[in-house]
PDB file of C-alpha atoms in Angstrom:
ATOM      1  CA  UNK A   1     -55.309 -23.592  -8.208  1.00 30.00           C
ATOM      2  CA  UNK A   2     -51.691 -24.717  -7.865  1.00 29.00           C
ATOM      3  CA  UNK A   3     -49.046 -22.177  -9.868  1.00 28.00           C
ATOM      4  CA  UNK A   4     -46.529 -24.875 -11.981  1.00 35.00           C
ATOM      5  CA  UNK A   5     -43.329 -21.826 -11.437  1.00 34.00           C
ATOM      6  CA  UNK A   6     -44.357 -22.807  -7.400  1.00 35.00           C
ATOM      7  CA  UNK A   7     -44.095 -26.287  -7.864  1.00 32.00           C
ATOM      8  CA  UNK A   8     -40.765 -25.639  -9.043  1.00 35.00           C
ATOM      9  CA  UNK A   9     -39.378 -22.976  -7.413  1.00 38.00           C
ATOM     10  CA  UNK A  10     -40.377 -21.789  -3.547  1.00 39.00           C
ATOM     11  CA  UNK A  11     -41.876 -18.628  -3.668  1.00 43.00           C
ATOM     12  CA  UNK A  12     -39.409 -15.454  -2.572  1.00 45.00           C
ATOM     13  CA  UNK A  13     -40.364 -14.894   0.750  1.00 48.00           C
ATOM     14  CA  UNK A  14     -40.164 -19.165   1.483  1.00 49.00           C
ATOM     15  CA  UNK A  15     -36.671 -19.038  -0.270  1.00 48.00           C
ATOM     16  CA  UNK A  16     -35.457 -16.254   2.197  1.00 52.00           C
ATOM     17  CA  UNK A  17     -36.720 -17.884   5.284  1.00 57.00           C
ATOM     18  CA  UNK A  18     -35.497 -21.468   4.565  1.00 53.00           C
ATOM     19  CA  UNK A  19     -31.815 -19.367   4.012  1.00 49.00           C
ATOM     20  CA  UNK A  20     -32.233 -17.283   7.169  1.00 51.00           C
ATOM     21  CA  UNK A  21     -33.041 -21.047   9.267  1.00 53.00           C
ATOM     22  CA  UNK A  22     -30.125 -22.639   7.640  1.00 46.00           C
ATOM     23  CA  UNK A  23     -27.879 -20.007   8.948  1.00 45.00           C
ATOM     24  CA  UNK A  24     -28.891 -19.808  12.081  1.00 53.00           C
ATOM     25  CA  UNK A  25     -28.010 -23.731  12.131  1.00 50.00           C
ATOM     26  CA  UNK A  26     -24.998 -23.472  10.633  1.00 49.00           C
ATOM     27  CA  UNK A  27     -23.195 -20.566  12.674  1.00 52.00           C
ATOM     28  CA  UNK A  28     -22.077 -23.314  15.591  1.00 58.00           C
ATOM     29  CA  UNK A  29     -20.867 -25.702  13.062  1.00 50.00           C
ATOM     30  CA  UNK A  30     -18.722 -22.305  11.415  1.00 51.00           C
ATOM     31  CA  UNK A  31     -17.665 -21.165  14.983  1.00 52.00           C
ATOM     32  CA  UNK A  32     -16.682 -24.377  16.130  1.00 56.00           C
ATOM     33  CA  UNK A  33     -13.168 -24.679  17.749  1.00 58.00           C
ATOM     34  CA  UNK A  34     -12.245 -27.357  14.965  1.00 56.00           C
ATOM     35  CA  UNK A  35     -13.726 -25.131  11.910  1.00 57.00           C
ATOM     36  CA  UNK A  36     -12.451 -22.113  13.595  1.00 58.00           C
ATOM     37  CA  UNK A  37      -9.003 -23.482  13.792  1.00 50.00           C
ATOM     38  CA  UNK A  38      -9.061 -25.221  10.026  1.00 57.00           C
ATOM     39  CA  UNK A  39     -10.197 -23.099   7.793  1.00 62.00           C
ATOM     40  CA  UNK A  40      -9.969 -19.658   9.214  1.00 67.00           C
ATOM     41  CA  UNK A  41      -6.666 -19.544  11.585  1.00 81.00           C
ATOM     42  CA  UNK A  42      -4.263 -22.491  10.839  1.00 88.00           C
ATOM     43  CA  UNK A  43      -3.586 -25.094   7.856  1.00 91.00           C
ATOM     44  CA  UNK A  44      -1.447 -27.883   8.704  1.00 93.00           C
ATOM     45  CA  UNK A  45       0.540 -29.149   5.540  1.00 95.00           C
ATOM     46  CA  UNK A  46       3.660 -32.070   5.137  1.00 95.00           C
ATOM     47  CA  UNK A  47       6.350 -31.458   3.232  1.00 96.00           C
ATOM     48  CA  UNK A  48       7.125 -33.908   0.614  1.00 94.00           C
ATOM     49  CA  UNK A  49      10.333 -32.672  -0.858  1.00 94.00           C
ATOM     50  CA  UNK A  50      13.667 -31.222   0.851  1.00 95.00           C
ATOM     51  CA  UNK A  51      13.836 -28.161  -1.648  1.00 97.00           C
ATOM     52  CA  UNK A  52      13.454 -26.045   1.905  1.00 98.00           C
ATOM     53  CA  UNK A  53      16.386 -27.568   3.661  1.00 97.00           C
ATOM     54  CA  UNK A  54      17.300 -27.376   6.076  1.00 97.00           C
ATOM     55  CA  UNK A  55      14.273 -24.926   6.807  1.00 97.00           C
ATOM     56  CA  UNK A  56      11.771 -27.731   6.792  1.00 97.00           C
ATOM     57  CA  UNK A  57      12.491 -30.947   5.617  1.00 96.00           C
ATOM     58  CA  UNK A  58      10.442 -33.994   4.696  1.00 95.00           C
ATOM     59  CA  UNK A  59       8.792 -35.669   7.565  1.00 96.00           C
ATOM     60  CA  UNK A  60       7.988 -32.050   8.937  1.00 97.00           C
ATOM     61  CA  UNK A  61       4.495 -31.328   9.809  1.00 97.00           C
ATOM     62  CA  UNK A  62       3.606 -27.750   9.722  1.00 97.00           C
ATOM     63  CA  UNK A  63       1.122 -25.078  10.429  1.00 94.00           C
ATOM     64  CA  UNK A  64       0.806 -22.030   7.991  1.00 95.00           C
ATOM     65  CA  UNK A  65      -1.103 -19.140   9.550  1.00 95.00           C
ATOM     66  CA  UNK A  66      -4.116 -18.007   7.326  1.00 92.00           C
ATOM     67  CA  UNK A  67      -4.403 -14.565   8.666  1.00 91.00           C
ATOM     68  CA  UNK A  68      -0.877 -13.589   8.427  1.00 94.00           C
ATOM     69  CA  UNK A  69      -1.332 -11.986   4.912  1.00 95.00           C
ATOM     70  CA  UNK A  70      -5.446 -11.906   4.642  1.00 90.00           C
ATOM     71  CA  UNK A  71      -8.147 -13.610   2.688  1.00 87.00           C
ATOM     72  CA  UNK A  72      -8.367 -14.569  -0.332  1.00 85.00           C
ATOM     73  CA  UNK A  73      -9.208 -17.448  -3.423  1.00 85.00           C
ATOM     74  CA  UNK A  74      -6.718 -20.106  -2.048  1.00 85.00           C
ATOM     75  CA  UNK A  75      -7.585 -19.464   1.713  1.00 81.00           C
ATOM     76  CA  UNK A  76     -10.414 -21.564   1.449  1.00 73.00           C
ATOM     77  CA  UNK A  77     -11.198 -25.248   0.287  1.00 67.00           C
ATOM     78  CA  UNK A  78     -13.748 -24.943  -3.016  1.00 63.00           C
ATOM     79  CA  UNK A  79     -13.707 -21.076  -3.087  1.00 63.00           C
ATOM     80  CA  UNK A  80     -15.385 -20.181  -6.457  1.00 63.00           C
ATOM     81  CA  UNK A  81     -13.040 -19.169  -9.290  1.00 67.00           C
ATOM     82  CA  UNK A  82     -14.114 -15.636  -9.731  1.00 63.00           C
ATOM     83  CA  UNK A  83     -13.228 -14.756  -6.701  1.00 67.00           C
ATOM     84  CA  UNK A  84     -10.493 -11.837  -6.438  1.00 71.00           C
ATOM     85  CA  UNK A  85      -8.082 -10.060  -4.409  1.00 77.00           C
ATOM     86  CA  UNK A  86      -7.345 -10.514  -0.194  1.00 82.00           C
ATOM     87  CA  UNK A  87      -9.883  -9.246   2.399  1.00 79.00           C
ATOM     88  CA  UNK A  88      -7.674  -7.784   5.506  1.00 81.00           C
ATOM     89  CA  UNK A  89      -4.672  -8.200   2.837  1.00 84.00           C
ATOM     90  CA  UNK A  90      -1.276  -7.659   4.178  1.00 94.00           C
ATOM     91  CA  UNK A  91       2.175  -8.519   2.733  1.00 95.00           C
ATOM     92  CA  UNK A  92       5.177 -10.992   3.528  1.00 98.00           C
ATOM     93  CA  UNK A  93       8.318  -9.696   4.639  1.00 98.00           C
ATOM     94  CA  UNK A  94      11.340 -10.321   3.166  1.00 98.00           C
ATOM     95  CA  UNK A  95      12.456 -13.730   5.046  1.00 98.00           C
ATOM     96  CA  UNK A  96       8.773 -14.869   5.381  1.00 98.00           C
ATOM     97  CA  UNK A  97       8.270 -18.992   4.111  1.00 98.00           C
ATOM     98  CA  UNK A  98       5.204 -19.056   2.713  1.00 98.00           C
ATOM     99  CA  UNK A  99       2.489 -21.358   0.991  1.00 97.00           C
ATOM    100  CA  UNK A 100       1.200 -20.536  -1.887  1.00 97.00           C
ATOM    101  CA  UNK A 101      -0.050 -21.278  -5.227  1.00 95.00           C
ATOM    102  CA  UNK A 102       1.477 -20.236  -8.608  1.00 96.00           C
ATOM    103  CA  UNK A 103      -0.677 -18.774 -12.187  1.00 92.00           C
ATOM    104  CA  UNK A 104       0.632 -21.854 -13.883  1.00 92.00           C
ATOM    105  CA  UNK A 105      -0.481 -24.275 -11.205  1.00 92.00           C
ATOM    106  CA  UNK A 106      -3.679 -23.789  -9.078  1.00 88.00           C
ATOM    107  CA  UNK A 107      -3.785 -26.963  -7.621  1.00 90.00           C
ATOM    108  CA  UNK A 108      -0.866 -27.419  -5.829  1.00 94.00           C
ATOM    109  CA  UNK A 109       0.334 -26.007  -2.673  1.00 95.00           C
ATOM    110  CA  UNK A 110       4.017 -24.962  -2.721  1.00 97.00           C
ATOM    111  CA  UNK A 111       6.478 -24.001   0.316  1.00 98.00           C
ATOM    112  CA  UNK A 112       9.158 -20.658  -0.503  1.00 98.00           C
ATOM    113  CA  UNK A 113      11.199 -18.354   1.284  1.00 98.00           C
ATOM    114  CA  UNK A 114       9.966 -14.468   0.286  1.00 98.00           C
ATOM    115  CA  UNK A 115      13.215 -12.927  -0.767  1.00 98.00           C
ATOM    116  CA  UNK A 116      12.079  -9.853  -3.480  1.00 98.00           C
ATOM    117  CA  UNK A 117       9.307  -7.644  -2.789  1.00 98.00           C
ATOM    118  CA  UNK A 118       7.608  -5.333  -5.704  1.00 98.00           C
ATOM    119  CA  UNK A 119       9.954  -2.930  -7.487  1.00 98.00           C
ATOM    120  CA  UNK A 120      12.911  -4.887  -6.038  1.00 98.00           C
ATOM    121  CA  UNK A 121      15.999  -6.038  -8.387  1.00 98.00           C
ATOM    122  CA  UNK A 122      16.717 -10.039  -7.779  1.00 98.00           C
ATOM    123  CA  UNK A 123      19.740 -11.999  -9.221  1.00 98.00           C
ATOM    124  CA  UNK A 124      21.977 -14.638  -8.274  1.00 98.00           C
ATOM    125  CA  UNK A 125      26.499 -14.646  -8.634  1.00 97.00           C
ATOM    126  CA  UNK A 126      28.363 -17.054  -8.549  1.00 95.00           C
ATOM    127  CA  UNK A 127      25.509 -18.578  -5.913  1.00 96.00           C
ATOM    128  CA  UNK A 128      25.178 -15.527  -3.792  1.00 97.00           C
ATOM    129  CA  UNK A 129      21.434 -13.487  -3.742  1.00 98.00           C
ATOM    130  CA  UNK A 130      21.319  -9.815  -4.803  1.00 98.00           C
ATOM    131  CA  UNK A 131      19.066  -7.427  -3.776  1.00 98.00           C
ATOM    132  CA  UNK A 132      18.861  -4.035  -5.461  1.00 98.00           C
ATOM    133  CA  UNK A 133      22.029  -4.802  -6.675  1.00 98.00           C
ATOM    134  CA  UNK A 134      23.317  -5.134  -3.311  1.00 98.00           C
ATOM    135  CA  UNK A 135      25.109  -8.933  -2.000  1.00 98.00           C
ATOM    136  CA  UNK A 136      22.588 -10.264   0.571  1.00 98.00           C
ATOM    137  CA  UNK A 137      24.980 -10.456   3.866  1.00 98.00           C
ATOM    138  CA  UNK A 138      25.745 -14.163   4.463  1.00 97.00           C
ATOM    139  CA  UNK A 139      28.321 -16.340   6.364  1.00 98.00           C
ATOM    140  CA  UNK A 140      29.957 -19.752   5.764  1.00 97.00           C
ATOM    141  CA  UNK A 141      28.905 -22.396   8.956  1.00 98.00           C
ATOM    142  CA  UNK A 142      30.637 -25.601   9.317  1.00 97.00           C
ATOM    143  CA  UNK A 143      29.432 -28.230   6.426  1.00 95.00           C
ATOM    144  CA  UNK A 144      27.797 -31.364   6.828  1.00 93.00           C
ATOM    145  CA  UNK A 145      27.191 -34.807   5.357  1.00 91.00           C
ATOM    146  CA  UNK A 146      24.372 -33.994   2.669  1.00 87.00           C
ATOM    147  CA  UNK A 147      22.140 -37.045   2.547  1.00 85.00           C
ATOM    148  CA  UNK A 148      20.058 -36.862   0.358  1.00 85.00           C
ATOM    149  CA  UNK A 149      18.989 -32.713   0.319  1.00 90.00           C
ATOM    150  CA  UNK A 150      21.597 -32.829  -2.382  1.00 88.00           C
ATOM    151  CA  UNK A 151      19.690 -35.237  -4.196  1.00 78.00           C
ATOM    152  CA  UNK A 152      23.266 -37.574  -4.395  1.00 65.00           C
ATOM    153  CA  UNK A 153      24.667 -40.373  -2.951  1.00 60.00           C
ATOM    154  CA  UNK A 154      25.220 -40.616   0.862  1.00 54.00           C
ATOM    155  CA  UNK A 155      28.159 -39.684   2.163  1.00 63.00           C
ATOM    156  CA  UNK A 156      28.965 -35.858   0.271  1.00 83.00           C
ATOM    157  CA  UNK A 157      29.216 -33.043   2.231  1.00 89.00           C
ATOM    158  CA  UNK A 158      26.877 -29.676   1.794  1.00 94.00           C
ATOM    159  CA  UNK A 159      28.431 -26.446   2.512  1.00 95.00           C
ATOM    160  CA  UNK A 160      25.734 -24.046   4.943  1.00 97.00           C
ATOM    161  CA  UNK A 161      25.216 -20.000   5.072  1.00 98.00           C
ATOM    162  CA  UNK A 162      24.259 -18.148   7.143  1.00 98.00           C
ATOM    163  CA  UNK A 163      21.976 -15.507   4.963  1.00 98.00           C
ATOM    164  CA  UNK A 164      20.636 -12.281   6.580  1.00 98.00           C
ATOM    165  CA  UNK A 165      18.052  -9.526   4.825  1.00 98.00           C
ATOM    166  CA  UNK A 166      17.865  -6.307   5.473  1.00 97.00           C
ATOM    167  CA  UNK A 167      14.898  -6.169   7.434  1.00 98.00           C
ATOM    168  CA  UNK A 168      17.220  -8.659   9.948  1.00 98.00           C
ATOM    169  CA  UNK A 169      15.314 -11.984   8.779  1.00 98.00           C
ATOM    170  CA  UNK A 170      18.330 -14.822   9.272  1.00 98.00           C
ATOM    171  CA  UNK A 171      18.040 -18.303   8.069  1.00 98.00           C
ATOM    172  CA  UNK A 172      20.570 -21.056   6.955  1.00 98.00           C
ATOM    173  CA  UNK A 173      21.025 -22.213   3.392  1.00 98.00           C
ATOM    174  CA  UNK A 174      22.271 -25.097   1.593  1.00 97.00           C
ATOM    175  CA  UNK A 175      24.528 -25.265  -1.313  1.00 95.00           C
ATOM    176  CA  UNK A 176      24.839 -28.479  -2.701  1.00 93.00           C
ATOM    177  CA  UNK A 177      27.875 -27.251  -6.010  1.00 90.00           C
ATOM    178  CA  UNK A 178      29.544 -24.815  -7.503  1.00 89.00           C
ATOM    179  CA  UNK A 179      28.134 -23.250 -10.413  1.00 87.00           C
ATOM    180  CA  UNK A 180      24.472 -24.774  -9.858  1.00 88.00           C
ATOM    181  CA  UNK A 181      22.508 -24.483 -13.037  1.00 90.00           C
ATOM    182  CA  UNK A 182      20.904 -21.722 -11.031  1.00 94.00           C
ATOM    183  CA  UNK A 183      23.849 -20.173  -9.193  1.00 96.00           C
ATOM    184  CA  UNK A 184      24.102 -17.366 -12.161  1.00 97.00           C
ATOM    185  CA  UNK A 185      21.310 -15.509 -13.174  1.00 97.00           C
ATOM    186  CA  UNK A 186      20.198 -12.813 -15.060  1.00 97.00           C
ATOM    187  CA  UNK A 187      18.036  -9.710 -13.695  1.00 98.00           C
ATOM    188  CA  UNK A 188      14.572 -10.198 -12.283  1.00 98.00           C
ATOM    189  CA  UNK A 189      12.776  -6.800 -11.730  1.00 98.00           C
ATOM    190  CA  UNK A 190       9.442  -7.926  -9.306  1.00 98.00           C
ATOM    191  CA  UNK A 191       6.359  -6.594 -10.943  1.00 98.00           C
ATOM    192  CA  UNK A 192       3.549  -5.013  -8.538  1.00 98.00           C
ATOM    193  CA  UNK A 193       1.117  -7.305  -6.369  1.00 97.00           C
ATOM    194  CA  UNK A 194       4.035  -9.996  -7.191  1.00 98.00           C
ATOM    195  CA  UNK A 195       6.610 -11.424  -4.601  1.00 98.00           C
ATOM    196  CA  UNK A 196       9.890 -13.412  -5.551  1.00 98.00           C
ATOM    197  CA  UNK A 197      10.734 -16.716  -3.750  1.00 98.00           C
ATOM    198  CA  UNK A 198      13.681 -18.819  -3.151  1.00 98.00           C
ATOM    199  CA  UNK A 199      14.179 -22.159  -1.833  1.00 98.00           C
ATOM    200  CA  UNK A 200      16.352 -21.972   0.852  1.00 98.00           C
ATOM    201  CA  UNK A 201      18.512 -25.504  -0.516  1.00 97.00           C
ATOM    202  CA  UNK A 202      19.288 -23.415  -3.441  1.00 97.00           C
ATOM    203  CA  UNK A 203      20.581 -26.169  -5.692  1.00 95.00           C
ATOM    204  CA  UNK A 204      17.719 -28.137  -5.720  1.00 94.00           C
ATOM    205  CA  UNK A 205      14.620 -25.920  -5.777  1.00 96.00           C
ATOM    206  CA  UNK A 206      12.115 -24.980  -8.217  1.00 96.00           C
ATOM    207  CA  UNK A 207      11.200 -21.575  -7.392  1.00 98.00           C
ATOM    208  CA  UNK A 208      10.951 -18.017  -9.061  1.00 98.00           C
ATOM    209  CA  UNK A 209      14.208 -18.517 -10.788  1.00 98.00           C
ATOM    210  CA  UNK A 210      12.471 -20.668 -12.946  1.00 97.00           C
ATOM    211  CA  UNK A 211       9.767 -19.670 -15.729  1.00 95.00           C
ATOM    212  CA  UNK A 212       7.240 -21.921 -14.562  1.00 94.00           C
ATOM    213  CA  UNK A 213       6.730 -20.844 -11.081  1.00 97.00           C
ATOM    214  CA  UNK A 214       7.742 -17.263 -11.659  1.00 97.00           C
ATOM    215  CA  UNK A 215       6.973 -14.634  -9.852  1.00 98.00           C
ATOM    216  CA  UNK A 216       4.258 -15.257  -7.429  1.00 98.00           C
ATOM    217  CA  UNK A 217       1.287 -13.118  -7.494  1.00 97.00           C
ATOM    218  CA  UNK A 218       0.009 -11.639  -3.683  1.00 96.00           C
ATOM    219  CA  UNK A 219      -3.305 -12.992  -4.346  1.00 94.00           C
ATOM    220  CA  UNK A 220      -1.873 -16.260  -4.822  1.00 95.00           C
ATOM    221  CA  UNK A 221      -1.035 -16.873  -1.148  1.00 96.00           C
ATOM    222  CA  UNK A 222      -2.224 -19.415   1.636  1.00 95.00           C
ATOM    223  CA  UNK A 223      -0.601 -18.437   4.978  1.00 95.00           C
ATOM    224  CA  UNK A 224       2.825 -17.863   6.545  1.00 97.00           C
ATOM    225  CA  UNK A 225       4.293 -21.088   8.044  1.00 97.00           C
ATOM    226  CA  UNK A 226       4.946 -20.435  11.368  1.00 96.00           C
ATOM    227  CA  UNK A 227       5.385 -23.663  12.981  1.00 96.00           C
ATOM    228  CA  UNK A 228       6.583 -27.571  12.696  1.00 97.00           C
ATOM    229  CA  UNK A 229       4.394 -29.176  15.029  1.00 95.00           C
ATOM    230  CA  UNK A 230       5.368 -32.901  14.239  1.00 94.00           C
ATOM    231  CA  UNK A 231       8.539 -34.725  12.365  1.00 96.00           C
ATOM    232  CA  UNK A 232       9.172 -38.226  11.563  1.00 95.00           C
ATOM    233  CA  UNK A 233      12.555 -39.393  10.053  1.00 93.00           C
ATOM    234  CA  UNK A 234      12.127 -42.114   6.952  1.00 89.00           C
ATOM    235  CA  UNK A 235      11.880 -44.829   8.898  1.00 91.00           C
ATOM    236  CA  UNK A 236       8.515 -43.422  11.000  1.00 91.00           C
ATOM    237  CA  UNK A 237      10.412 -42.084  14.154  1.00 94.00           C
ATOM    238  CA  UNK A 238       9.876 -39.209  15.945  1.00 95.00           C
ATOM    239  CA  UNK A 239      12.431 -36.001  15.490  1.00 96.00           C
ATOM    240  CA  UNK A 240      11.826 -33.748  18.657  1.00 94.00           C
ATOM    241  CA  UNK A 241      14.570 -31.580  17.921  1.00 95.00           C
ATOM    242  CA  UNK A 242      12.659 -30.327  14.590  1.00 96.00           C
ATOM    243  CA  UNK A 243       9.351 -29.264  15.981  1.00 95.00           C
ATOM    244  CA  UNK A 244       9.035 -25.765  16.998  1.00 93.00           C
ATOM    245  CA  UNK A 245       8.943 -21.962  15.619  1.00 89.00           C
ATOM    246  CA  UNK A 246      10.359 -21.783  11.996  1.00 92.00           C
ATOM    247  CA  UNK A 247      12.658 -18.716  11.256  1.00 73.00           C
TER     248      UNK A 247
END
């Protein structure tokens, strides 16, 4: 006599072998070089915006390692919702450019610069970063014609710094004017499991200075970008000079 519940649903022990035999099948296809490379060591991303200048700019291709700060909800393409906290977690140093995603927006993939760390104090003078209540050490370079990273006509000029953290992370900045709506800030005290980014064209960035990115939680990251490995100016040519490590 046929069971109806079998007709329906595979007895246990049918269940578990059919599971075990599509394993086996699918380890090669999980271990390939390609998978291997994809999903579990590198994600290559473009950048669509110049809010990084003159970091990365758009055109740049780049690579964000996965296993820089460990495993978690965002590491992986159609991980389930409920899933929670970082296997193999580790985190950013001050300096690191990240990818991420924010509370407020799940779906989207954004680039930063990791300048506060929890407990730390974060405000911007008069255009300058504090940390701890302490000026972040930073130089004037020679300016240059803006572009458009200023988001202005051609021709203006952008003044550059040279900004170093504590920990000895250097990068240039851009600022675009005086005064910026985000030059002057008030006190942002990091909150635990939470990191504070910056973009490093300070003028024209949406980042942690504003309430709806935040501050980012640790969980929330994707890999630290570690490499452009292809640029192409607006009018499709190649850029040479841009592809390599990113500091």
């Amino acid at each position: 006599m046929t069971i109806v519940q079998d007709t329906i649903r595979p007895p246990a022990q049918s269940r578990e072998w059919k599971a075990i035999v599509i394993l086996i099948l699918l380890v090669p296809v999980l271990w390939s070089p390609v998978i291997l490379f994809r999903f579990v060591l590198f994600q290559p991303f473009n950048i669509p915006s110049n809010s990084m200048a003159p970091t990365l700019m758009v055109g740049d291709y780049i690579f964000a390692a996965k296993y820089a700060y460990g495993y978690g909800r965002y590491s992986f393409p159609f991980a389930p919702s409920f899933v929670s906290g970082r296997f193999r977690a580790a985190d950013p140093d001050y300096g690191d450019v990240v990818v991420f995603r924010t509370p407020k927006d799940s779906s989207t993939d954004y680039v930063k610069r990791v300048v506060g760390l929890p407990g730390d104090r974060i405000q911007m003078r008069q255009g300058q970063l504090f940390l701890n209540d302490i000026p972040v050490t930073r130089v004037a370079l020679k300016e240059l014609p803006a572009g458009s990273t200023c988001g202005g006509e051609f021709g203006g000029r952008v003044r550059r710094w040279r900004e170093t953290m504590p920990n000895g992370a250097s990068y240039v900045t851009y600022d675009c004017i005086d005064n910026g709506f985000l030059d002057n800030t008030s006190v942002y005290i990091v909150p635990s499991g939470h990191f504070f980014a910056l973009g490093d064209n300070r003028d024209n960035s949406t980042d942690s200075r504003v309430a709806t990115m935040g501050f980012i939680p640790m969980d929330n990251l994707v890999g630290k970008v570690t490499r452009i490995f292809w640029s192409l100016d607006a009018g499709g040519g190649l850029r040479p000079n841009r592809m390599g490590k990113v500091g």
